[in-house]
């Protein structure tokens, strides 16, 4: 999936147009998210996709978990080579499921890719725009864990997602991770289709009794607190691990089990999305309004330490057309913990692009529903905002963590 050198590289607008054309053939795009890795996000993605395909739907499964692509292993596809055709790439079939994964880009399952920011964006764009998905009822997208650049890019590149499924574990729900995923969706106006609580209780392989090892029910409470649907609880089931390792979707290898029945229940709300195709295809409502991106500056360029900046540029953008519609320069109040996030929220900021920012400051912005992009270079605010809108903002390491 490399770019042909005979042609000049496509502009971000051309890339987006290509993605839109491809995505227009897919009725419902569902992102599977989790606050952190290892909670069973890919397992859930594989089994949801398989359950939908088993229900007679045309389904694609896209694995953009850049740092840990496990879908090929879970579907027994290994490192199947990709075949390209006149500028597009054929997905790999697992039964009647169309699959594409970062894992197919390595020659050996143990190989690790070192991804730089723009490379990640490039491969995500290619997966959405260049893969011959054809007409699908559902595209299930297994996103990287967390709320960083990659899930952000995916949710921006897919302009009309049906929504997100958030996978959590009972002991994780007490942590801020799930809340972060929920806030992430809210900020991006991505509907939350529901929460799945995985590893909720242990099913004894001998007697079938369910024992609550990590407690359970936390996901349900979190869903109620946030007013989002709760989709179901999946127990810890050793057969799931065996199925994953054997490369057979659990829902097929253990079709008669209670856990497989829970998985079939979980997809039921998605089946009714079918009757709702027109509303699911509507652009996200908040996208119609304007969005404000704050950039701390010193000498007219991004200040690497936002707490010690001279000014704040507040750049207004139209998220629909991804263009800048205005910009104001503001004098910030004196730097005290918590003051700047509150003040920026009052100014209507939705996102802050920063060079460096400590973890506690990031949490304070999170509380104010302001998205944080860190590790940006010292450039003029409008250059950074344009790069951000084009999905080409090169973010490096966090320059400050105090
Ligand atoms: P993530 O995508 O969140 O990193 P995975 O889906 O790769 O997590 O799952 C991590 C490991 O946990 C895998 O070995 C998988 O087989 C196992 N696993 C996932 N869900 C369950 C479950 N309900 N019971 C037992 N093992 C599970």
Short mmCIF file of C-alpha atoms and ligand atoms in Angstrom, two decimals:
data_model
loop_
_atom_site.label_atom_id
_atom_site.label_comp_id
_atom_site.label_asym_id
_atom_site.label_seq_id
_atom_site.Cartn_x
_atom_site.Cartn_y
_atom_site.Cartn_z
CA UNK A 1 0.00 0.00 0.00
CA UNK A 2 2.61 2.51 -0.98
CA UNK A 3 2.03 5.75 -2.82
CA UNK A 4 2.81 5.69 -6.54
CA UNK A 5 5.63 8.18 -7.20
CA UNK A 6 4.44 8.95 -10.74
CA UNK A 7 1.64 11.11 -9.30
CA UNK A 8 1.94 14.10 -7.00
CA UNK A 9 0.66 13.30 -3.49
CA UNK A 10 -3.07 13.91 -3.06
CA UNK A 11 -4.13 16.98 -1.10
CA UNK A 12 -5.94 16.44 2.24
CA UNK A 13 -9.19 17.52 0.51
CA UNK A 14 -8.67 14.90 -2.24
CA UNK A 15 -7.92 12.25 0.39
CA UNK A 16 -11.08 13.16 2.28
CA UNK A 17 -13.14 13.11 -0.91
CA UNK A 18 -11.85 9.64 -1.70
CA UNK A 19 -12.67 8.43 1.82
CA UNK A 20 -16.15 9.97 1.62
CA UNK A 21 -16.85 8.22 -1.69
CA UNK A 22 -15.72 4.89 -0.26
CA UNK A 23 -17.55 5.35 3.04
CA UNK A 24 -20.77 6.37 1.25
CA UNK A 25 -21.13 2.71 0.23
CA UNK A 26 -21.16 1.61 3.86
CA UNK A 27 -24.38 2.07 5.80
CA UNK A 28 -23.11 2.00 9.37
CA UNK A 29 -19.60 2.67 10.57
CA UNK A 30 -19.09 1.59 14.17
CA UNK A 31 -15.90 2.40 16.10
CA UNK A 32 -14.89 0.08 18.93
CA UNK A 33 -13.01 2.05 21.59
CA UNK A 34 -11.51 1.43 24.99
CA UNK A 35 -9.82 3.59 27.58
CA UNK A 36 -6.79 1.30 27.65
CA UNK A 37 -5.36 -1.86 26.10
CA UNK A 38 -5.97 -5.45 27.17
CA UNK A 39 -9.63 -5.08 28.08
CA UNK A 40 -10.84 -7.24 25.18
CA UNK A 41 -11.60 -4.50 22.66
CA UNK A 42 -10.37 -6.54 19.67
CA UNK A 43 -12.09 -9.67 20.96
CA UNK A 44 -15.35 -7.77 21.15
CA UNK A 45 -14.78 -6.19 17.70
CA UNK A 46 -14.15 -9.60 16.07
CA UNK A 47 -17.15 -11.21 17.70
CA UNK A 48 -19.51 -8.30 17.01
CA UNK A 49 -18.46 -8.26 13.36
CA UNK A 50 -18.89 -12.04 13.12
CA UNK A 51 -22.27 -11.92 14.88
CA UNK A 52 -23.48 -9.30 12.40
CA UNK A 53 -22.15 -11.34 9.45
CA UNK A 54 -23.81 -14.47 10.88
CA UNK A 55 -27.05 -12.47 11.04
CA UNK A 56 -26.80 -12.17 7.25
CA UNK A 57 -25.27 -8.68 7.05
CA UNK A 58 -22.44 -7.58 4.78
CA UNK A 59 -19.67 -6.68 7.20
CA UNK A 60 -16.16 -5.28 7.07
CA UNK A 61 -13.70 -5.31 9.98
CA UNK A 62 -10.95 -2.72 10.00
CA UNK A 63 -8.15 -3.12 12.51
CA UNK A 64 -6.37 0.17 13.01
CA UNK A 65 -4.92 -0.81 16.36
CA UNK A 66 -1.55 0.37 15.05
CA UNK A 67 0.53 -0.76 18.01
CA UNK A 68 -1.07 -4.14 18.62
CA UNK A 69 -2.96 -5.44 15.59
CA UNK A 70 -4.38 -8.72 16.86
CA UNK A 71 -7.32 -9.22 14.49
CA UNK A 72 -5.38 -11.30 11.88
CA UNK A 73 -4.38 -13.76 14.64
CA UNK A 74 -7.89 -13.87 16.09
CA UNK A 75 -9.26 -14.73 12.66
CA UNK A 76 -6.50 -17.17 11.76
CA UNK A 77 -5.31 -14.95 8.89
CA UNK A 78 -1.66 -14.59 9.96
CA UNK A 79 0.24 -12.27 7.64
CA UNK A 80 -1.78 -12.87 4.49
CA UNK A 81 -0.21 -10.78 1.69
CA UNK A 82 -2.30 -7.92 0.33
CA UNK A 83 -3.25 -7.71 -3.34
CA UNK A 84 -3.64 -4.30 -4.96
CA UNK A 85 -5.70 -3.57 -8.01
CA UNK A 86 -5.51 -0.33 -9.99
CA UNK A 87 -4.89 1.89 -6.97
CA UNK A 88 -7.12 0.04 -4.53
CA UNK A 89 -6.43 -2.88 -2.23
CA UNK A 90 -8.58 -5.98 -1.79
CA UNK A 91 -9.58 -6.82 1.77
CA UNK A 92 -8.79 -10.31 3.06
CA UNK A 93 -11.76 -12.59 3.59
CA UNK A 94 -12.41 -14.49 6.83
CA UNK A 95 -15.52 -16.42 5.87
CA UNK A 96 -17.76 -13.71 4.49
CA UNK A 97 -16.16 -11.01 6.62
CA UNK A 98 -13.99 -8.48 4.75
CA UNK A 99 -10.93 -7.72 6.85
CA UNK A 100 -8.13 -5.18 6.71
CA UNK A 101 -5.45 -4.81 9.35
CA UNK A 102 -2.20 -3.05 10.06
CA UNK A 103 -1.02 -6.59 10.82
CA UNK A 104 -1.13 -7.43 7.10
CA UNK A 105 1.57 -4.84 6.48
CA UNK A 106 4.26 -6.82 8.27
CA UNK A 107 5.89 -9.91 6.81
CA UNK A 108 6.18 -11.66 10.12
CA UNK A 109 3.64 -11.66 12.95
CA UNK A 110 6.42 -10.79 15.42
CA UNK A 111 7.63 -7.78 13.44
CA UNK A 112 7.00 -4.40 15.04
CA UNK A 113 6.33 -1.26 13.08
CA UNK A 114 7.66 2.02 14.34
CA UNK A 115 5.08 4.56 13.31
CA UNK A 116 5.68 8.27 13.09
CA UNK A 117 2.65 10.59 13.32
CA UNK A 118 2.20 11.29 9.58
CA UNK A 119 2.73 7.59 8.70
CA UNK A 120 -0.09 6.59 11.04
CA UNK A 121 -2.37 9.14 9.45
CA UNK A 122 -1.33 7.96 5.97
CA UNK A 123 -2.13 4.32 6.66
CA UNK A 124 -5.46 5.15 8.34
CA UNK A 125 -6.43 7.24 5.31
CA UNK A 126 -5.43 4.42 2.94
CA UNK A 127 -7.42 1.87 4.91
CA UNK A 128 -10.50 4.02 4.69
CA UNK A 129 -10.05 5.34 1.17
CA UNK A 130 -8.11 2.73 -0.80
CA UNK A 131 -9.52 -0.57 0.44
CA UNK A 132 -12.10 -2.09 -1.88
CA UNK A 133 -14.76 -2.41 0.82
CA UNK A 134 -17.61 -2.34 -1.67
CA UNK A 135 -21.16 -2.07 -0.41
CA UNK A 136 -21.41 -2.99 3.26
CA UNK A 137 -24.08 -2.88 5.92
CA UNK A 138 -21.48 -2.41 8.67
CA UNK A 139 -17.85 -1.48 9.01
CA UNK A 140 -16.56 -2.30 12.48
CA UNK A 141 -13.42 -0.30 13.22
CA UNK A 142 -11.14 -1.64 15.96
CA UNK A 143 -9.46 1.59 17.11
CA UNK A 144 -6.23 1.90 19.09
CA UNK A 145 -6.88 2.14 22.84
CA UNK A 146 -7.07 5.51 24.54
CA UNK A 147 -8.16 8.89 23.31
CA UNK A 148 -5.04 9.93 21.43
CA UNK A 149 -4.34 11.07 17.90
CA UNK A 150 -5.34 7.86 16.09
CA UNK A 151 -8.89 7.41 17.40
CA UNK A 152 -9.24 11.17 16.95
CA UNK A 153 -8.15 10.94 13.28
CA UNK A 154 -10.46 8.02 12.60
CA UNK A 155 -13.46 9.75 14.08
CA UNK A 156 -12.72 12.84 12.01
CA UNK A 157 -12.03 11.01 8.74
CA UNK A 158 -15.25 9.01 8.97
CA UNK A 159 -17.68 11.88 8.66
CA UNK A 160 -20.90 10.00 9.46
CA UNK A 161 -20.15 7.28 12.03
CA UNK A 162 -23.16 5.46 13.45
CA UNK A 163 -21.30 5.71 16.75
CA UNK A 164 -18.93 4.08 19.17
CA UNK A 165 -19.01 0.96 21.29
CA UNK A 166 -16.88 1.39 24.42
CA UNK A 167 -15.37 -1.75 25.91
CA UNK A 168 -14.36 -1.75 29.54
CA UNK A 169 -13.64 -4.16 32.36
CA UNK A 170 -15.31 -3.95 35.78
CA UNK A 171 -12.17 -2.92 37.66
CA UNK A 172 -11.37 -0.33 35.03
CA UNK A 173 -14.68 1.46 35.29
CA UNK A 174 -13.68 3.00 38.58
CA UNK A 175 -10.77 4.65 36.79
CA UNK A 176 -10.94 7.72 34.64
CA UNK A 177 -10.31 5.75 31.43
CA UNK A 178 -13.92 5.04 30.51
CA UNK A 179 -14.98 8.51 31.43
CA UNK A 180 -12.26 9.76 29.12
CA UNK A 181 -13.61 7.63 26.26
CA UNK A 182 -17.11 8.93 26.92
CA UNK A 183 -15.91 12.54 27.07
CA UNK A 184 -13.90 11.93 23.91
CA UNK A 185 -17.06 10.84 22.07
CA UNK A 186 -19.00 13.77 23.47
CA UNK A 187 -16.35 16.24 22.33
CA UNK A 188 -16.37 14.78 18.85
CA UNK A 189 -20.17 14.55 18.77
CA UNK A 190 -19.81 10.83 18.17
CA UNK A 191 -22.94 9.01 19.37
CA UNK A 192 -22.21 6.33 21.98
CA UNK A 193 -24.00 3.16 20.89
CA UNK A 194 -23.25 1.65 24.25
CA UNK A 195 -20.84 0.20 26.80
CA UNK A 196 -19.80 -3.45 26.92
CA UNK A 197 -18.45 -4.70 30.27
CA UNK A 198 -15.96 -7.44 29.46
CA UNK A 199 -14.33 -9.92 31.86
CA UNK A 200 -17.29 -9.42 34.16
CA UNK A 201 -17.33 -12.44 36.47
CA UNK A 202 -15.69 -15.80 35.80
CA UNK A 203 -17.51 -18.72 34.26
CA UNK A 204 -16.19 -21.90 35.88
CA UNK A 205 -15.26 -24.29 33.05
CA UNK A 206 -16.33 -27.28 35.22
CA UNK A 207 -19.72 -26.27 36.58
CA UNK A 208 -20.57 -23.15 34.54
CA UNK A 209 -21.17 -21.08 37.70
CA UNK A 210 -20.33 -17.36 37.34
CA UNK A 211 -18.07 -15.94 40.10
CA UNK A 212 -17.62 -12.14 40.35
CA UNK A 213 -13.84 -11.81 40.60
CA UNK A 214 -13.47 -8.11 39.82
CA UNK A 215 -17.01 -7.17 40.88
CA UNK A 216 -19.42 -6.45 38.12
CA UNK A 217 -22.07 -3.91 37.25
CA UNK A 218 -19.72 -0.92 37.20
CA UNK A 219 -20.14 -0.57 33.42
CA UNK A 220 -23.90 -0.51 33.83
CA UNK A 221 -23.65 2.22 36.45
CA UNK A 222 -21.28 4.25 34.29
CA UNK A 223 -23.69 3.91 31.35
CA UNK A 224 -26.58 5.10 33.54
CA UNK A 225 -24.51 8.04 34.88
CA UNK A 226 -23.69 9.17 31.36
CA UNK A 227 -27.12 8.38 29.94
CA UNK A 228 -25.76 5.97 27.31
CA UNK A 229 -27.00 2.43 26.57
CA UNK A 230 -25.53 -0.53 28.41
CA UNK A 231 -25.09 -3.34 25.91
CA UNK A 232 -24.15 -6.30 28.10
CA UNK A 233 -21.69 -8.11 30.36
CA UNK A 234 -19.33 -10.75 29.02
CA UNK A 235 -17.80 -13.09 31.63
CA UNK A 236 -14.16 -14.15 31.79
CA UNK A 237 -14.34 -17.33 29.81
CA UNK A 238 -11.21 -19.44 29.13
CA UNK A 239 -12.82 -20.59 25.88
CA UNK A 240 -12.54 -17.01 24.59
CA UNK A 241 -8.75 -17.10 24.99
CA UNK A 242 -8.60 -20.51 23.29
CA UNK A 243 -10.78 -19.31 20.42
CA UNK A 244 -8.67 -16.14 19.98
CA UNK A 245 -5.46 -18.18 19.90
CA UNK A 246 -6.95 -20.76 17.54
CA UNK A 247 -7.99 -18.02 15.11
CA UNK A 248 -11.70 -18.87 15.20
CA UNK A 249 -14.24 -16.28 16.36
CA UNK A 250 -15.56 -17.45 19.73
CA UNK A 251 -19.14 -16.80 18.66
CA UNK A 252 -18.69 -19.45 15.96
CA UNK A 253 -16.55 -21.98 17.83
CA UNK A 254 -18.85 -21.84 20.90
CA UNK A 255 -22.07 -20.82 19.20
CA UNK A 256 -24.24 -22.65 21.73
CA UNK A 257 -22.61 -21.11 24.84
CA UNK A 258 -24.29 -18.52 27.05
CA UNK A 259 -21.49 -16.04 26.32
CA UNK A 260 -22.14 -16.36 22.57
CA UNK A 261 -25.81 -15.68 23.29
CA UNK A 262 -24.82 -12.49 25.17
CA UNK A 263 -22.79 -11.40 22.14
CA UNK A 264 -25.79 -11.97 19.89
CA UNK A 265 -27.89 -9.85 22.28
CA UNK A 266 -25.26 -7.08 22.21
CA UNK A 267 -25.58 -6.63 18.44
CA UNK A 268 -29.39 -6.44 18.51
CA UNK A 269 -29.50 -2.62 18.80
CA UNK A 270 -27.16 -2.41 15.80
CA UNK A 271 -29.54 -4.49 13.72
CA UNK A 272 -32.24 -1.89 14.26
CA UNK A 273 -29.86 0.82 13.05
CA UNK A 274 -30.80 -0.71 9.71
CA UNK A 275 -34.24 0.86 9.93
CA UNK A 276 -32.64 4.10 10.84
CA UNK A 277 -30.21 4.37 7.95
CA UNK A 278 -31.15 7.89 6.98
CA UNK A 279 -30.74 9.32 10.46
CA UNK A 280 -27.48 7.45 11.03
CA UNK A 281 -26.17 8.98 7.82
CA UNK A 282 -26.82 12.53 9.03
CA UNK A 283 -23.73 14.57 9.76
CA UNK A 284 -23.09 14.97 13.47
CA UNK A 285 -25.19 17.92 14.59
CA UNK A 286 -22.52 19.89 16.42
CA UNK A 287 -20.31 19.72 13.35
CA UNK A 288 -22.53 22.31 11.75
CA UNK A 289 -21.56 24.94 14.30
CA UNK A 290 -18.17 26.50 14.58
CA UNK A 291 -15.36 25.14 16.67
CA UNK A 292 -12.69 27.09 18.51
CA UNK A 293 -9.10 25.93 18.76
CA UNK A 294 -6.85 27.60 21.32
CA UNK A 295 -3.10 27.91 20.81
CA UNK A 296 -0.84 29.39 23.53
CA UNK A 297 1.70 31.72 21.92
CA UNK A 298 4.91 33.63 22.59
CA UNK A 299 6.29 35.91 19.86
CA UNK A 300 3.44 34.89 17.55
CA UNK A 301 4.30 31.17 17.62
CA UNK A 302 3.19 28.27 19.76
CA UNK A 303 4.69 28.54 23.22
CA UNK A 304 6.05 25.18 24.32
CA UNK A 305 4.89 25.72 27.93
CA UNK A 306 1.27 26.73 27.80
CA UNK A 307 1.20 27.98 31.40
CA UNK A 308 3.84 30.60 30.62
CA UNK A 309 2.54 31.84 27.27
CA UNK A 310 2.14 35.55 26.46
CA UNK A 311 -1.14 35.28 24.55
CA UNK A 312 -3.71 32.78 23.39
CA UNK A 313 -4.78 32.62 19.76
CA UNK A 314 -8.40 31.47 19.55
CA UNK A 315 -8.88 30.24 16.00
CA UNK A 316 -12.44 29.72 14.85
CA UNK A 317 -13.01 26.96 12.32
CA UNK A 318 -15.88 25.49 10.37
CA UNK A 319 -15.63 21.74 11.02
CA UNK A 320 -17.82 20.98 7.99
CA UNK A 321 -15.53 22.62 5.44
CA UNK A 322 -12.41 22.33 7.63
CA UNK A 323 -11.57 25.98 7.05
CA UNK A 324 -10.52 28.81 9.34
CA UNK A 325 -13.27 31.40 9.70
CA UNK A 326 -11.68 33.81 12.16
CA UNK A 327 -9.02 34.32 14.78
CA UNK A 328 -8.70 36.41 17.95
CA UNK A 329 -5.73 37.10 20.18
CA UNK A 330 -6.47 37.04 23.90
CA UNK A 331 -4.52 38.02 27.02
CA UNK A 332 -4.73 35.11 29.44
CA UNK A 333 -5.40 35.57 33.16
CA UNK A 334 -2.44 34.97 35.52
CA UNK A 335 -1.35 31.33 35.58
CA UNK A 336 -2.87 29.49 38.56
CA UNK A 337 -3.78 25.79 38.56
CA UNK A 338 -7.19 25.30 36.95
CA UNK A 339 -7.62 28.92 35.88
CA UNK A 340 -6.62 28.61 32.22
CA UNK A 341 -8.83 25.56 31.46
CA UNK A 342 -11.83 27.31 33.04
CA UNK A 343 -11.10 30.58 31.28
CA UNK A 344 -10.63 28.87 27.90
CA UNK A 345 -13.90 27.00 28.39
CA UNK A 346 -15.57 30.37 29.02
CA UNK A 347 -14.07 31.62 25.74
CA UNK A 348 -15.76 28.65 24.01
CA UNK A 349 -12.57 26.70 23.23
CA UNK A 350 -13.17 23.08 22.17
CA UNK A 351 -9.55 22.06 21.61
CA UNK A 352 -6.14 23.28 22.75
CA UNK A 353 -3.03 22.63 20.67
CA UNK A 354 -0.02 22.70 22.97
CA UNK A 355 3.68 21.94 22.91
CA UNK A 356 3.89 20.45 26.38
CA UNK A 357 1.45 19.99 29.20
CA UNK A 358 1.57 18.11 32.49
CA UNK A 359 -0.83 15.26 33.18
CA UNK A 360 -2.77 17.17 35.83
CA UNK A 361 -3.35 20.12 33.49
CA UNK A 362 -4.54 17.68 30.81
CA UNK A 363 -7.10 16.29 33.28
CA UNK A 364 -8.29 19.83 34.10
CA UNK A 365 -8.89 20.49 30.38
CA UNK A 366 -10.63 17.14 30.16
CA UNK A 367 -13.00 18.22 32.93
CA UNK A 368 -13.84 21.33 30.92
CA UNK A 369 -14.54 19.18 27.84
CA UNK A 370 -11.60 20.70 25.99
CA UNK A 371 -9.62 18.25 23.84
CA UNK A 372 -5.84 18.42 24.23
CA UNK A 373 -3.35 17.88 21.42
CA UNK A 374 0.21 17.87 22.75
CA UNK A 375 3.69 17.75 21.26
CA UNK A 376 2.97 20.29 18.49
CA UNK A 377 5.95 22.20 17.05
CA UNK A 378 6.59 25.92 17.59
CA UNK A 379 4.70 27.32 14.58
CA UNK A 380 2.19 30.07 13.96
CA UNK A 381 -1.31 29.23 15.27
CA UNK A 382 -3.00 29.23 11.87
CA UNK A 383 -0.36 26.87 10.42
CA UNK A 384 -0.94 24.47 13.32
CA UNK A 385 -4.72 24.68 13.04
CA UNK A 386 -4.64 24.08 9.26
CA UNK A 387 -2.37 21.05 9.80
CA UNK A 388 -4.71 19.81 12.55
CA UNK A 389 -7.77 20.17 10.30
CA UNK A 390 -5.98 18.34 7.50
CA UNK A 391 -5.08 15.57 9.94
CA UNK A 392 -1.42 16.33 9.26
CA UNK A 393 -0.36 17.91 12.54
CA UNK A 394 2.95 16.39 13.46
CA UNK A 395 2.86 15.85 17.20
CA UNK A 396 6.09 14.89 18.89
CA UNK A 397 6.83 14.18 22.52
CA UNK A 398 5.20 16.06 25.35
CA UNK A 399 7.75 18.78 26.10
CA UNK A 400 6.59 19.23 29.68
CA UNK A 401 5.26 16.90 32.32
CA UNK A 402 5.11 18.80 35.54
P1 LIG B 1 -7.53 -5.33 23.60
O1 LIG B 1 -7.96 -5.27 22.16
O2 LIG B 1 -8.41 -4.51 24.49
O3 LIG B 1 -6.09 -5.02 23.80
P2 LIG B 1 -7.85 -8.19 23.33
O4 LIG B 1 -9.17 -8.31 22.68
O5 LIG B 1 -6.63 -8.34 22.47
O6 LIG B 1 -7.75 -6.83 24.14
O7 LIG B 1 -7.84 -9.25 24.52
C1 LIG B 1 -6.73 -9.41 25.36
C2 LIG B 1 -6.66 -10.84 25.83
O8 LIG B 1 -7.77 -11.11 26.68
C3 LIG B 1 -6.74 -11.85 24.70
O9 LIG B 1 -5.87 -12.91 24.98
C4 LIG B 1 -8.18 -12.36 24.75
O10 LIG B 1 -8.28 -13.70 24.33
C5 LIG B 1 -8.49 -12.23 26.21
N1 LIG B 1 -9.91 -11.99 26.50
C6 LIG B 1 -10.68 -11.00 26.02
N2 LIG B 1 -11.94 -11.08 26.52
C7 LIG B 1 -11.95 -12.17 27.35
C8 LIG B 1 -12.95 -12.78 28.17
N3 LIG B 1 -14.19 -12.30 28.27
N4 LIG B 1 -12.59 -13.91 28.84
C9 LIG B 1 -11.34 -14.39 28.77
N5 LIG B 1 -10.36 -13.85 28.04
C10 LIG B 1 -10.65 -12.75 27.33
#
